[in-house]
Amino acid sequence: MNDSVSETADREISTTPVFNAPRHVVWKAWTDPMPIARWWGSYGFTTTTREYAPGGAWLFTMHGPDGTDHRNDVLFAAVVAPEMIEYDHGSSPVFHVRSNSRRKANVKQDC
């Protein structure tokens, strides 16, 4: 096996978003429930945060445009301000996210 390819490569997504904002503004957008409610989710969805504690849990519900509620339970694995956020999405689908200040986000889905 090629050492540069992980064992979960068939279930990984790596993105590099670019934000036209200072780093502290992007950090606040990820770590404050008020801005999260404005940008998290697909077009037409809204988000209600039930609990948000970096270093603990982020429990939220995404409300679909058709009225369907989608419960989400996240446990933070690591939070290093303003460098990196790493978390496990525990409700279905289960996946792991690591996002860092180099503007990379890696998502790994568990099977």
GROMACS .gro file of N, CA and C in nm:
model
  333
    1MET      N    1   0.085  -0.119   0.000
    1MET     CA    2   0.000   0.000   0.000
    1MET      C    3   0.088   0.124   0.000
    2ASN      N    4   0.050   0.223  -0.073
    2ASN     CA    5   0.120   0.351  -0.078
    2ASN      C    6   0.109   0.420   0.056
    3ASP      N    7   0.223   0.460   0.117
    3ASP     CA    8   0.223   0.523   0.248
    3ASP      C    9   0.151   0.657   0.250
    4SER      N   10   0.135   0.722   0.135
    4SER     CA   11   0.071   0.854   0.132
    4SER      C   12  -0.082   0.846   0.126
    5VAL      N   13  -0.135   0.725   0.113
    5VAL     CA   14  -0.280   0.706   0.108
    5VAL      C   15  -0.323   0.637   0.236
    6SER      N   16  -0.417   0.697   0.306
    6SER     CA   17  -0.462   0.638   0.432
    6SER      C   18  -0.554   0.520   0.405
    7GLU      N   19  -0.576   0.441   0.510
    7GLU     CA   20  -0.664   0.325   0.500
    7GLU      C   21  -0.810   0.365   0.482
    8THR      N   22  -0.841   0.491   0.510
    8THR     CA   23  -0.980   0.538   0.495
    8THR      C   24  -0.995   0.635   0.378
    9ALA      N   25  -0.901   0.635   0.289
    9ALA     CA   26  -0.902   0.731   0.177
    9ALA      C   27  -1.031   0.727   0.096
   10ASP      N   28  -1.095   0.611   0.088
   10ASP     CA   29  -1.219   0.600   0.011
   10ASP      C   30  -1.338   0.663   0.084
   11ARG      N   31  -1.316   0.709   0.209
   11ARG     CA   32  -1.423   0.772   0.286
   11ARG      C   33  -1.381   0.909   0.338
   12GLU      N   34  -1.285   0.973   0.274
   12GLU     CA   35  -1.234   1.102   0.319
   12GLU      C   36  -1.262   1.211   0.217
   13ILE      N   37  -1.287   1.331   0.270
   13ILE     CA   38  -1.303   1.451   0.187
   13ILE      C   39  -1.209   1.555   0.245
   14SER      N   40  -1.134   1.619   0.159
   14SER     CA   41  -1.046   1.727   0.204
   14SER      C   42  -1.080   1.851   0.122
   15THR      N   43  -1.110   1.959   0.192
   15THR     CA   44  -1.143   2.084   0.124
   15THR      C   45  -1.053   2.195   0.176
   16THR      N   46  -1.039   2.298   0.096
   16THR     CA   47  -0.962   2.415   0.137
   16THR      C   48  -1.045   2.539   0.107
   17PRO      N   49  -1.136   2.575   0.199
   17PRO     CA   50  -1.216   2.696   0.176
   17PRO      C   51  -1.132   2.821   0.197
   18VAL      N   52  -1.168   2.926   0.126
   18VAL     CA   53  -1.100   3.054   0.139
   18VAL      C   54  -1.203   3.155   0.187
   19PHE      N   55  -1.172   3.222   0.297
   19PHE     CA   56  -1.262   3.320   0.355
   19PHE      C   57  -1.205   3.459   0.339
   20ASN      N   58  -1.285   3.551   0.293
   20ASN     CA   59  -1.244   3.690   0.279
   20ASN      C   60  -1.275   3.764   0.409
   21ALA      N   61  -1.204   3.723   0.514
   21ALA     CA   62  -1.227   3.781   0.647
   21ALA      C   63  -1.102   3.758   0.732
   22PRO      N   64  -1.079   3.843   0.829
   22PRO     CA   65  -0.967   3.821   0.920
   22PRO      C   66  -0.986   3.690   0.998
   23ARG      N   67  -0.875   3.632   1.038
   23ARG     CA   68  -0.876   3.504   1.107
   23ARG      C   69  -0.966   3.505   1.231
   24HIS      N   70  -0.962   3.611   1.311
   24HIS     CA   71  -1.043   3.615   1.434
   24HIS      C   72  -1.192   3.615   1.403
   25VAL      N   73  -1.232   3.671   1.290
   25VAL     CA   74  -1.373   3.672   1.251
   25VAL      C   75  -1.417   3.531   1.210
   26VAL      N   76  -1.331   3.462   1.135
   26VAL     CA   77  -1.362   3.324   1.095
   26VAL      C   78  -1.369   3.235   1.219
   27TRP      N   79  -1.276   3.255   1.312
   27TRP     CA   80  -1.277   3.176   1.435
   27TRP      C   81  -1.408   3.196   1.511
   28LYS      N   82  -1.452   3.321   1.524
   28LYS     CA   83  -1.578   3.349   1.595
   28LYS      C   84  -1.696   3.284   1.523
   29ALA      N   85  -1.693   3.282   1.391
   29ALA     CA   86  -1.802   3.219   1.315
   29ALA      C   87  -1.812   3.070   1.345
   30TRP      N   88  -1.701   3.008   1.380
   30TRP     CA   89  -1.699   2.865   1.413
   30TRP      C   90  -1.727   2.838   1.560
   31THR      N   91  -1.707   2.938   1.647
   31THR     CA   92  -1.710   2.910   1.791
   31THR      C   93  -1.817   2.988   1.867
   32ASP      N   94  -1.902   3.059   1.800
   32ASP     CA   95  -2.010   3.134   1.864
   32ASP      C   96  -2.142   3.087   1.802
   33PRO      N   97  -2.235   3.037   1.883
   33PRO     CA   98  -2.360   2.984   1.828
   33PRO      C   99  -2.443   3.084   1.747
   34MET      N  100  -2.432   3.213   1.777
   34MET     CA  101  -2.511   3.311   1.702
   34MET      C  102  -2.468   3.318   1.554
   35PRO      N  103  -2.339   3.335   1.522
   35PRO     CA  104  -2.302   3.333   1.380
   35PRO      C  105  -2.325   3.196   1.315
   36ILE      N  106  -2.304   3.089   1.391
   36ILE     CA  107  -2.324   2.955   1.334
   36ILE      C  108  -2.467   2.940   1.283
   37ALA      N  109  -2.562   2.993   1.357
   37ALA     CA  110  -2.703   2.982   1.317
   37ALA      C  111  -2.728   3.048   1.182
   38ARG      N  112  -2.644   3.145   1.146
   38ARG     CA  113  -2.664   3.217   1.019
   38ARG      C  114  -2.599   3.149   0.899
   39TRP      N  115  -2.497   3.064   0.922
   39TRP     CA  116  -2.426   3.008   0.806
   39TRP      C  117  -2.424   2.856   0.800
   40TRP      N  118  -2.451   2.786   0.908
   40TRP     CA  119  -2.438   2.640   0.909
   40TRP      C  120  -2.553   2.575   0.834
   41GLY      N  121  -2.522   2.481   0.749
   41GLY     CA  122  -2.624   2.403   0.680
   41GLY      C  123  -2.644   2.443   0.535
   42SER      N  124  -2.719   2.363   0.468
   42SER     CA  125  -2.747   2.385   0.326
   42SER      C  126  -2.846   2.499   0.308
   43TYR      N  127  -2.855   2.550   0.185
   43TYR     CA  128  -2.949   2.657   0.152
   43TYR      C  129  -3.090   2.616   0.192
   44GLY      N  130  -3.160   2.704   0.260
   44GLY     CA  131  -3.297   2.679   0.301
   44GLY      C  132  -3.310   2.620   0.440
   45PHE      N  133  -3.199   2.576   0.499
   45PHE     CA  134  -3.200   2.520   0.633
   45PHE      C  135  -3.176   2.628   0.737
   46THR      N  136  -3.226   2.607   0.857
   46THR     CA  137  -3.192   2.691   0.972
   46THR      C  138  -3.136   2.598   1.079
   47THR      N  139  -3.065   2.657   1.175
   47THR     CA  140  -3.000   2.578   1.279
   47THR      C  141  -3.035   2.634   1.416
   48THR      N  142  -3.075   2.545   1.506
   48THR     CA  143  -3.100   2.582   1.645
   48THR      C  144  -3.000   2.506   1.732
   49THR      N  145  -2.916   2.580   1.805
   49THR     CA  146  -2.819   2.517   1.893
   49THR      C  147  -2.882   2.494   2.030
   50ARG      N  148  -2.871   2.370   2.078
   50ARG     CA  149  -2.922   2.335   2.211
   50ARG      C  150  -2.813   2.348   2.316
   51GLU      N  151  -2.690   2.322   2.276
   51GLU     CA  152  -2.574   2.336   2.366
   51GLU      C  153  -2.451   2.359   2.280
   52TYR      N  154  -2.363   2.445   2.326
   52TYR     CA  155  -2.236   2.467   2.255
   52TYR      C  156  -2.129   2.497   2.358
   53ALA      N  157  -2.035   2.405   2.371
   53ALA     CA  158  -1.926   2.421   2.466
   53ALA      C  159  -1.798   2.369   2.404
   54PRO      N  160  -1.719   2.458   2.337
   54PRO     CA  161  -1.592   2.412   2.281
   54PRO      C  162  -1.511   2.338   2.387
   55GLY      N  163  -1.465   2.220   2.353
   55GLY     CA  164  -1.399   2.133   2.449
   55GLY      C  165  -1.497   2.033   2.508
   56GLY      N  166  -1.626   2.054   2.482
   56GLY     CA  167  -1.732   1.964   2.530
   56GLY      C  168  -1.818   1.918   2.415
   57ALA      N  169  -1.942   1.965   2.414
   57ALA     CA  170  -2.038   1.919   2.313
   57ALA      C  171  -2.101   2.036   2.238
   58TRP      N  172  -2.141   2.006   2.115
   58TRP     CA  173  -2.222   2.098   2.035
   58TRP      C  174  -2.343   2.016   1.992
   59LEU      N  175  -2.458   2.048   2.048
   59LEU     CA  176  -2.581   1.978   2.017
   59LEU      C  177  -2.673   2.075   1.944
   60PHE      N  178  -2.713   2.039   1.823
   60PHE     CA  179  -2.795   2.131   1.744
   60PHE      C  180  -2.893   2.054   1.657
   61THR      N  181  -2.993   2.126   1.611
   61THR     CA  182  -3.092   2.071   1.520
   61THR      C  183  -3.095   2.156   1.395
   62MET      N  184  -3.083   2.090   1.280
   62MET     CA  185  -3.099   2.158   1.152
   62MET      C  186  -3.243   2.138   1.109
   63HIS      N  187  -3.309   2.249   1.073
   63HIS     CA  188  -3.449   2.245   1.031
   63HIS      C  189  -3.453   2.259   0.879
   64GLY      N  190  -3.500   2.156   0.812
   64GLY     CA  191  -3.505   2.157   0.667
   64GLY      C  192  -3.618   2.242   0.614
   65PRO      N  193  -3.607   2.286   0.488
   65PRO     CA  194  -3.711   2.368   0.428
   65PRO      C  195  -3.846   2.297   0.419
   66ASP      N  196  -3.843   2.163   0.426
   66ASP     CA  197  -3.967   2.086   0.421
   66ASP      C  198  -4.026   2.063   0.561
   67GLY      N  199  -3.961   2.121   0.665
   67GLY     CA  200  -4.009   2.108   0.801
   67GLY      C  201  -3.948   1.992   0.879
   68THR      N  202  -3.864   1.912   0.814
   68THR     CA  203  -3.799   1.800   0.881
   68THR      C  204  -3.687   1.850   0.971
   69ASP      N  205  -3.682   1.798   1.094
   69ASP     CA  206  -3.574   1.830   1.187
   69ASP      C  207  -3.467   1.723   1.182
   70HIS      N  208  -3.342   1.766   1.182
   70HIS     CA  209  -3.227   1.675   1.176
   70HIS      C  210  -3.140   1.702   1.298
   71ARG      N  211  -3.147   1.611   1.396
   71ARG     CA  212  -3.069   1.626   1.519
   71ARG      C  213  -2.923   1.596   1.489
   72ASN      N  214  -2.833   1.677   1.546
   72ASN     CA  215  -2.689   1.659   1.531
   72ASN      C  216  -2.624   1.665   1.669
   73ASP      N  217  -2.538   1.568   1.697
   73ASP     CA  218  -2.465   1.563   1.823
   73ASP      C  219  -2.316   1.558   1.792
   74VAL      N  220  -2.244   1.658   1.837
   74VAL     CA  221  -2.101   1.671   1.810
   74VAL      C  222  -2.027   1.672   1.943
   75LEU      N  223  -1.916   1.599   1.949
   75LEU     CA  224  -1.826   1.606   2.063
   75LEU      C  225  -1.692   1.659   2.014
   76PHE      N  226  -1.647   1.766   2.078
   76PHE     CA  227  -1.519   1.825   2.039
   76PHE      C  228  -1.405   1.736   2.089
   77ALA      N  229  -1.315   1.701   2.000
   77ALA     CA  230  -1.196   1.622   2.036
   77ALA      C  231  -1.083   1.716   2.076
   78ALA      N  232  -1.074   1.831   2.008
   78ALA     CA  233  -0.969   1.929   2.039
   78ALA      C  234  -1.011   2.066   1.988
   79VAL      N  235  -0.982   2.168   2.067
   79VAL     CA  236  -1.004   2.307   2.027
   79VAL      C  237  -0.881   2.385   2.070
   80VAL      N  238  -0.810   2.441   1.972
   80VAL     CA  239  -0.690   2.520   1.999
   80VAL      C  240  -0.712   2.656   1.934
   81ALA      N  241  -0.756   2.753   2.015
   81ALA     CA  242  -0.788   2.886   1.962
   81ALA      C  243  -0.662   2.960   1.920
   82PRO      N  244  -0.665   3.032   1.812
   82PRO     CA  245  -0.758   3.026   1.700
   82PRO      C  246  -0.705   2.937   1.588
   83GLU      N  247  -0.643   2.828   1.624
   83GLU     CA  248  -0.571   2.743   1.529
   83GLU      C  249  -0.652   2.629   1.468
   84MET      N  250  -0.726   2.555   1.553
   84MET     CA  251  -0.779   2.429   1.505
   84MET      C  252  -0.903   2.387   1.585
   85ILE      N  253  -0.995   2.325   1.514
   85ILE     CA  254  -1.112   2.261   1.575
   85ILE      C  255  -1.119   2.120   1.520
   86GLU      N  256  -1.135   2.026   1.612
   86GLU     CA  257  -1.148   1.885   1.572
   86GLU      C  258  -1.266   1.828   1.647
   87TYR      N  259  -1.354   1.758   1.575
   87TYR     CA  260  -1.473   1.703   1.641
   87TYR      C  261  -1.521   1.575   1.576
   88ASP      N  262  -1.601   1.503   1.655
   88ASP     CA  263  -1.667   1.382   1.608
   88ASP      C  264  -1.816   1.409   1.601
   89HIS      N  265  -1.874   1.386   1.484
   89HIS     CA  266  -2.018   1.397   1.465
   89HIS      C  267  -2.074   1.260   1.499
   90GLY      N  268  -2.143   1.251   1.613
   90GLY     CA  269  -2.185   1.121   1.664
   90GLY      C  270  -2.319   1.072   1.615
   91SER      N  271  -2.405   1.162   1.568
   91SER     CA  272  -2.534   1.117   1.516
   91SER      C  273  -2.517   1.084   1.368
   92SER      N  274  -2.608   1.005   1.315
   92SER     CA  275  -2.596   0.958   1.177
   92SER      C  276  -2.605   1.072   1.077
   93PRO      N  277  -2.514   1.079   0.980
   93PRO     CA  278  -2.401   0.990   0.959
   93PRO      C  279  -2.286   1.025   1.054
   94VAL      N  280  -2.212   0.923   1.096
   94VAL     CA  281  -2.099   0.942   1.187
   94VAL      C  282  -1.977   0.981   1.105
   95PHE      N  283  -1.908   1.090   1.149
   95PHE     CA  284  -1.785   1.130   1.081
   95PHE      C  285  -1.698   1.214   1.175
   96HIS      N  286  -1.573   1.234   1.135
   96HIS     CA  287  -1.474   1.308   1.213
   96HIS      C  288  -1.426   1.427   1.128
   97VAL      N  289  -1.413   1.544   1.190
   97VAL     CA  290  -1.370   1.665   1.118
   97VAL      C  291  -1.251   1.725   1.190
   98ARG      N  292  -1.151   1.766   1.112
   98ARG     CA  293  -1.038   1.843   1.165
   98ARG      C  294  -1.018   1.962   1.073
   99SER      N  295  -1.032   2.081   1.128
   99SER     CA  296  -1.016   2.204   1.052
   99SER      C  297  -0.909   2.288   1.120
  100ASN      N  298  -0.818   2.343   1.040
  100ASN     CA  299  -0.711   2.421   1.101
  100ASN      C  300  -0.697   2.557   1.036
  101SER      N  301  -0.609   2.639   1.094
  101SER     CA  302  -0.595   2.777   1.048
  101SER      C  303  -0.527   2.787   0.912
  102ARG      N  304  -0.477   2.676   0.861
  102ARG     CA  305  -0.422   2.679   0.724
  102ARG      C  306  -0.534   2.665   0.622
  103ARG      N  307  -0.657   2.678   0.672
  103ARG     CA  308  -0.778   2.675   0.589
  103ARG      C  309  -0.801   2.539   0.524
  104LYS      N  310  -0.763   2.434   0.594
  104LYS     CA  311  -0.791   2.300   0.544
  104LYS      C  312  -0.892   2.235   0.635
  105ALA      N  313  -0.983   2.163   0.576
  105ALA     CA  314  -1.080   2.085   0.652
  105ALA      C  315  -1.078   1.943   0.600
  106ASN      N  316  -1.057   1.849   0.689
  106ASN     CA  317  -1.058   1.708   0.652
  106ASN      C  318  -1.175   1.641   0.721
  107VAL      N  319  -1.253   1.568   0.643
  107VAL     CA  320  -1.370   1.498   0.694
  107VAL      C  321  -1.350   1.349   0.666
  108LYS      N  322  -1.364   1.268   0.769
  108LYS     CA  323  -1.347   1.124   0.755
  108LYS      C  324  -1.472   1.057   0.807
  109GLN      N  325  -1.539   0.980   0.721
  109GLN     CA  326  -1.662   0.912   0.762
  109GLN      C  327  -1.630   0.773   0.813
  110ASP      N  328  -1.689   0.737   0.927
  110ASP     CA  329  -1.675   0.603   0.982
  110ASP      C  330  -1.779   0.513   0.917
  111CYS      N  331  -1.744   0.387   0.906
  111CYS     CA  332  -1.840   0.291   0.850
  111CYS      C  333  -1.869   0.183   0.950
   0.00000   0.00000   0.00000
